C-alpha positions in Angstrom: 26.4 -13.2 14.5 27.8 -9.7 14.7 27.9 -8.1 18.1 25.9 -4.9 18.2 27.4 -1.7 19.6 25.8 0.0 22.6 24.8 2.9 20.4 23.1 0.6 17.9 21.2 -1.2 20.6 20.1 2.1 22.1 18.5 3.0 18.7 17.2 -0.5 18.1 15.4 -0.7 21.5 14.3 3.0 21.6 11.5 3.4 24.2 9.9 6.0 21.9 9.6 3.3 19.2 8.9 0.5 21.6 7.1 1.7 24.7 6.5 -2.0 25.4 9.4 -4.3 24.7 10.1 -7.5 26.6 13.2 -9.8 26.6 11.7 -11.9 23.8 11.4 -8.7 21.7 14.9 -7.7 22.4 16.3 -11.1 21.5 14.3 -11.0 18.2 15.5 -7.6 17.2 19.1 -8.6 17.9 18.7 -11.8 15.9 17.2 -10.0 12.9 19.9 -7.4 12.7 23.0 -9.4 13.7 22.4 -12.5 11.6 25.6 -13.1 9.5 23.5 -13.0 6.2 21.4 -10.0 7.2 21.1 -7.1 4.7 21.9 -3.5 5.4 18.9 -1.9 7.3 18.8 1.8 6.5 16.1 2.8 9.1 14.7 2.2 12.5 11.0 1.7 13.3 8.7 0.4 16.0 5.0 -0.1 16.9 5.0 2.9 19.3 2.0 1.5 21.2 1.8 2.2 24.9 0.5 -0.5 27.3 -3.0 1.1 27.2 -3.0 1.4 23.4 -1.8 -2.2 23.1 -4.7 -3.5 25.2 -7.2 -1.4 23.2 -5.7 -2.7 19.9 -6.1 -6.3 21.0 -9.7 -5.7 21.9 -10.4 -4.0 18.5 -8.8 -6.9 16.7 -11.0 -9.3 18.4 -14.1 -7.3 17.5 -13.0 -7.0 13.9 -12.7 -10.7 13.5 -16.3 -11.1 14.5 -17.7 -8.1 12.8 -20.0 -8.7 9.8 -20.2 -6.5 6.7 -23.5 -4.6 6.5 -26.3 -6.2 4.5 -27.0 -4.3 1.3 -30.1 -4.9 -0.8 -29.2 -2.3 -3.4 -25.7 -1.2 -4.6 -26.9 2.4 -4.2 -27.9 2.1 -0.5 -26.2 4.6 1.8 -24.7 3.2 5.0 -26.8 3.3 8.1 -24.2 5.4 9.9 -24.1 8.0 7.1 -26.3 10.8 8.7 -24.5 10.9 12.1 -21.1 10.5 10.5 -21.7 13.4 8.0 -22.8 15.6 10.8 -19.6 14.8 12.7 -17.5 15.6 9.6 -19.4 18.9 9.1 -18.5 19.9 12.7 -14.8 18.8 12.6 -13.4 18.9 9.1 -13.1 22.4 7.4 -13.7 21.0 3.9 -17.1 19.6 4.9 -18.3 22.6 6.9 -20.9 23.3 4.2 -22.7 20.1 5.1 -23.8 21.4 8.5 -27.6 21.1 8.3 -30.2 18.6 7.2 -28.6 15.5 5.7 -28.7 15.7 1.9 -29.5 12.7 -0.1 -26.4 10.5 -0.4 -26.1 10.8 -4.2 -26.0 14.6 -3.9 -23.1 14.6 -1.5 -19.9 15.9 -3.2 -17.2 13.4 -4.1 -13.6 14.0 -3.2 -10.4 12.9 -4.9 -6.7 12.5 -4.4 -6.3 15.9 -6.3 -8.3 17.6 -3.5 -6.2 16.0 -0.8 -3.0 16.8 -2.6 -3.9 20.5 -3.1 -5.6 21.2 0.3 -4.8 18.4 2.7 -5.1 20.5 5.8 -8.7 21.3 4.9 -9.6 17.6 4.9 -8.1 16.8 8.3 -10.2 16.9 11.6 -9.4 19.6 14.1 -7.6 18.6 17.2 -5.4 15.8 15.9 -2.7 14.7 18.5 0.3 16.2 16.7 2.8 14.7 19.1 1.7 11.2 18.1 1.1 11.8 14.4 2.7 9.6 11.8 3.0 10.6 8.2 3.3 8.4 5.1 4.3 9.7 1.7 2.8 8.2 -1.5 3.0 9.2 -5.1 0.1 7.1 -6.6 -0.8 6.7 -10.2 -2.5 10.0 -10.9 0.7 12.1 -10.3 -0.7 13.8 -7.2 1.8 13.3 -4.4 0.2 12.9 -1.0 1.1 12.7 2.6 -1.2 10.4 4.6 -1.5 11.3 8.3 -1.9 8.4 10.7 -1.5 7.1 14.3 0.3 4.1 15.8 -2.9 2.4 16.5 -4.1 2.8 12.9 -0.9 1.2 11.7 -1.5 -1.7 14.1 -5.0 -2.1 12.8 -3.8 -2.9 9.3 -3.0 -6.5 10.4 -6.6 -6.9 11.6 -7.8 -6.5 8.0 -5.0 -8.7 6.7 -6.2 -11.3 9.2 -9.7 -11.0 7.8 -8.3 -11.6 4.4 -6.4 -14.7 5.6 -9.5 -16.0 7.5 -11.5 -15.8 4.3 -9.3 -18.6 3.0 -9.3 -20.5 6.4 -5.9 -19.3 7.4 -5.0 -17.9 10.9 -1.7 -16.7 12.2 0.3 -19.0 14.3 3.6 -17.1 14.7 4.4 -16.2 18.3 7.4 -15.7 20.6 10.6 -16.6 18.9 9.1 -16.8 15.4 9.3 -14.4 12.5 5.7 -13.4 11.7 6.1 -11.6 8.4 8.7 -10.3 5.9 7.7 -7.3 3.9 9.8 -7.5 0.7 10.5 -4.6 -1.6 12.6 -4.6 -4.8 13.7 -1.1 -5.4 16.8 1.0 -5.8 16.2 2.4 -2.3 13.4 1.6 0.1 12.6 2.1 3.8 14.0 -1.0 5.5 14.0 -1.9 9.2 13.3 -4.6 11.8 10.5 -4.6 14.4 8.4 -6.9 16.5 4.6 -7.5 16.7 3.4 -7.0 20.3 0.0 -8.5 19.4 1.6 -11.9 18.7 4.2 -12.5 21.3 6.7 -10.0 19.9 7.3 -12.2 16.9 9.6 -10.7 14.3 8.7 -8.3 11.5 11.2 -7.4 8.8 11.0 -4.8 6.0 13.8 -5.5 3.6 14.9 -4.6 0.0 15.8 -7.5 -2.3 18.0 -5.2 -4.4 21.5 -6.9 -4.3 23.1 -3.6 -3.4 21.6 -3.9 0.1 23.4 -7.2 0.8 27.0 -8.2 1.3 26.5 -10.9 -1.3 23.4 -11.6 -3.5 23.3 -15.2 -2.2 22.7 -13.9 1.3 19.1 -13.0 0.3 18.0 -16.7 0.2 20.2 -17.7 3.2 18.7 -14.9 5.4 15.1 -15.6 4.4 15.5 -19.4 4.9 17.0 -18.7 8.4 14.1 -16.4 9.3 11.5 -18.8 8.0 8.7 -16.2 8.1 5.1 -17.3 8.5 4.0 -14.7 5.9 5.6 -12.9 3.1 4.2 -9.6 1.7 5.3 -7.7 -1.3 4.2 -6.5 -4.7 4.2 -8.5 -8.0 7.7 -7.2 -8.8 9.3 -8.1 -5.5 7.5 -11.5 -5.2 8.6 -12.3 -8.8 12.2 -11.5 -7.8 11.8 -13.6 -4.6 10.7 -16.6 -6.7 14.0 -16.7 -8.4 16.2 -16.7 -5.4 16.1 -20.5 -4.7 14.5 -20.3 -1.3 13.9 -23.6 0.5 11.4 -22.1 3.0 7.7 -22.2 2.2 5.6 -19.5 3.9 2.1 -20.3 5.0 0.8 -17.6 2.7 2.0 -14.7 0.6 0.2 -11.3 0.3 0.5 -9.2 -2.8 -0.3 -5.5 -2.4 0.1 -2.1 -4.1 -0.2 -3.3 -7.7 -2.5 -5.5 -9.8 -1.5 -9.1 -9.6 -2.0 -11.0 -12.8 -3.7 -14.4 -12.7 -0.7 -16.1 -14.4 1.8 -14.8 -11.9 -0.4 -15.7 -8.9 -0.6 -19.3 -10.2 3.2 -19.4 -10.8 3.9 -18.1 -7.3 1.5 -20.6 -5.7 3.2 -23.4 -7.6 6.7 -22.2 -6.7 6.0 -21.8 -2.9 3.2 -24.3 -2.4 1.0 -21.8 -0.5 -1.9 -19.5 -1.1 -1.1 -16.1 -2.7 -3.6 -13.4 -1.6 -4.2 -10.5 -4.0 -5.1 -7.5 -1.8 -6.7 -4.4 -3.2 -5.2 -1.7 -0.9 -4.5 2.0 -0.9 -2.4 4.1 1.5 -5.4 6.5 1.9 -7.8 3.6 2.7 -5.9 0.5 3.8 -7.0 -2.9 2.6 -10.3 -2.7 0.7 -10.7 -6.3 -0.6 -9.1 -9.6 -1.2 -9.5 -11.5 -4.5 -11.4 -14.7 -4.3 -10.9 -16.8 -7.5 -14.1 -18.8 -6.8 -16.1 -15.5 -6.9 -14.0 -13.9 -9.6 -13.9 -10.7 -7.6 -12.6 -8.8 -4.5 -14.4 -9.6 -1.3 -14.7 -6.5 0.9 -12.8 -6.4 4.2 -13.7 -3.3 6.2 -17.1 -3.3 8.1 -16.9 0.5 8.4 -15.9 1.3 4.8 -18.8 2.0 2.5 -17.9 1.0 -1.1 -19.9 2.2 -4.1 -19.3 2.5 -7.8 -20.2 5.9 -9.4 -20.6 7.4 -12.8 -18.7 10.5 -14.0 -21.1 12.8 -12.2 -20.7 11.0 -8.9 -24.1 9.2 -9.0 -24.1 5.7 -7.4 -24.6 2.9 -10.0 -26.7 -0.2 -9.5 -25.4 -3.7 -9.3 -23.3 -4.8 -12.2 -22.7 -1.4 -13.9 -19.0 -0.4 -14.3 -17.8 2.9 -12.8 -15.3 4.4 -10.5 -14.7 2.8 -7.1 -15.6 5.3 -4.4 -15.2 4.8 -0.6 -16.5 6.5 2.6 -15.5 6.0 6.2 -12.5 3.7 6.9 -10.4 3.1 10.0 -8.1 6.1 10.0 -9.6 8.9 12.0 -6.8 11.3 10.8 -8.1 11.1 7.2 -11.9 10.6 7.1 -13.0 9.7 3.5 -16.3 11.1 2.2 -17.1 9.6 -1.2 -13.5 9.4 -2.1 -12.9 8.5 -5.7 -10.1 6.0 -5.9 -9.3 6.4 -9.6 -9.9 2.7 -10.1 -12.8 1.2 -12.0 -14.9 -1.9 -11.4 -18.4 -3.4 -11.1 -20.0 -4.0 -7.7 -22.0 -7.2 -7.7 -23.9 -9.1 -5.0 -22.9 -12.6 -4.0 -23.8 -15.0 -1.1 -20.7 -13.7 0.7 -21.5 -10.0 0.2 -20.7 -7.5 -2.4 -17.6 -8.1 -4.6 -15.7 -5.8 -6.9 -15.4 -7.5 -10.3 -13.4 -6.4 -13.4 -11.2 -4.2 -11.3 -8.9 -2.0 -13.4 -6.4 -1.0 -10.8 -2.8 0.1 -10.6 -1.0 -2.4 -12.7 2.8 -2.5 -12.4 4.6 -0.7 -15.2 8.2 -1.4 -16.1 10.4 0.6 -18.6 13.1 -0.9 -20.8 16.6 0.3 -20.9 18.6 0.4 -24.1 20.4 -2.8 -23.0 17.1 -4.6 -22.7 16.9 -4.7 -18.9 13.8 -3.5 -17.0 13.3 -0.7 -14.4 10.4 -0.5 -11.9 8.3 2.6 -12.3 8.9 3.3 -8.6 12.5 4.2 -9.5 11.2 6.9 -11.9 9.1 8.4 -9.2 12.1 8.6 -6.8 14.3 10.0 -9.5 11.8 12.8 -10.3 10.9 13.5 -6.6 13.3 16.4 -6.2 11.9 18.1 -9.3 9.3 21.0 -8.9 6.5 19.0 -10.5 2.8 19.2 -9.9 2.2 16.1 -12.0 3.9 14.0 -14.6 3.4 11.1 -16.9 5.9 8.8 -18.6 5.1 6.7 -21.7 7.3 4.3 -23.6 6.5 3.6 -27.2 6.9 0.2 -28.9 10.2 1.3 -30.4 11.6 2.2 -27.0 11.3 6.0 -27.3 10.1 7.8 -24.2 7.8 10.7 -23.7 7.8 12.5 -20.4 4.9 15.0 -19.9 5.1 17.4 -17.0 3.0 19.9 -15.2 5.4 22.2 -13.3 5.4 25.5 -11.5 8.7 26.3 -13.1 9.2 27.0 -16.8 9.8 23.7 -18.7 12.7 25.2 -20.5 14.6 25.7 -17.2 14.0 22.3 -15.7 14.2 20.1 -18.8 17.9 19.4 -18.4 17.4 18.2 -14.8 14.4 16.1 -15.8 16.4 14.4 -18.6 19.3 13.8 -16.2 16.9 12.3 -13.6 15.3 9.9 -16.0 18.7 8.9 -17.5 20.0 8.2 -14.0 17.5 5.2 -13.9 17.1 4.3 -17.6 20.5 5.2 -19.0 21.5 7.7 -21.7 20.9 5.4 -24.7 17.1 6.0 -25.1 15.4 8.8 -27.0 13.5 11.0 -24.5 11.0 13.8 -25.4 9.9 16.2 -22.7 6.6 18.0 -23.2 4.1 20.0 -21.2 1.3 17.9 -19.6 -2.3 18.8 -20.4 -4.7 16.2 -18.9 -7.3 15.9 -16.1 -6.8 14.2 -12.8 -7.7 10.7 -14.2 -4.4 10.6 -15.9 -2.5 7.3 -15.6 1.0 8.3 -14.6 2.9 5.4 -16.2 2.1 3.6 -19.5 4.0 1.5 -22.0 3.5 -0.1 -25.3 6.1 -2.7 -24.5 5.5 -5.9 -22.6 6.8 -4.8 -19.2 4.9 -7.3 -17.0 7.0 -9.4 -14.6 8.7 -12.4 -16.3 7.7 -16.0 -15.4 9.2 -17.3 -12.2 
């Protein structure tokens, strides 16, 4: 193993990132970074939980494991906590000040969307947020509305409580503790946030966020050697990164894999389960909401995970629909006090249907992964296009690839299209190469626009 410099250790063990860090945690961080087959880690991160916050998080996690979802007799039922919660929002969130008064009927409450948050985020935040502890996550989404999601360290810690609920639905419970690596978060992008950390809720077991892009490794073969040495209990990623992982020749078999961020096709899930010999959980999750549901093949739908998240399906006018009718998935509540969601339209469509295990979302049309083909036949993840266009002064954009390989980029910009077209072309060509025909046109569409589409078969290849 490499010997870490004093400066590197000071960053790695930063008290600001790790207010609580024992000797086991220090040993784990050193091991993860100094392993001879470790990748380049571009960033530093940590749980940022104080001793008091850690104790509170442990208590919340215990409560969440026991909490039942509210019983619903009708898909159009409002949650029992609705009236008190709306009054709280009216008093603390500027965008909802007009709701101060008698509680309106739930269907008459206005819906909100990502476009609202993107345009006026400050108006949707509660007053008095602890700015010195605030975290902020950036997300681009599928509708072309970039968004920064405010959060807190304890909110980030609570994510794993809902992942644990998803695992428990299939009879799985975490075992990793001191000296183990609990989870590897795998990306497969040109550039992604990568770091090592520890989980203070499970004996300071290791947590690694890495990029499978060979450019982040001394040698491409190091990817399998490093992951086999870590032997993580869980692996999380999206369908693109998990598909890449399946081709690396790993000997290790995690206890479970979690697929997030994009729709996971049934065929790929079956291939991954056959390759790794473990359950592959398909999580329906959003940065604004956190984990919403986990797919249960026996129920043919997503079982809901959050006891304090009200999920409804609405029509185009925002009216709740009865069981079994397709509409837009809309959520209220959640576990992030920095971004309370009142009838937040997700942009995804499904049916809400009752089962013996509670409501499930069936027929979900979510955010499927879209890949674009270069002139040489290789594929590029749509995330790379988002990153390439990020510096551009765009309000929204959409990219479509026709069956003959031609591309059409439609943009909504505050700058004249004639001025920025050369830069847009250069940005797209930096990822897809100069050999493809690219048309750049003005964008005229509502906020339900799908940002990435293709007439080519850009789904992940078989493992």
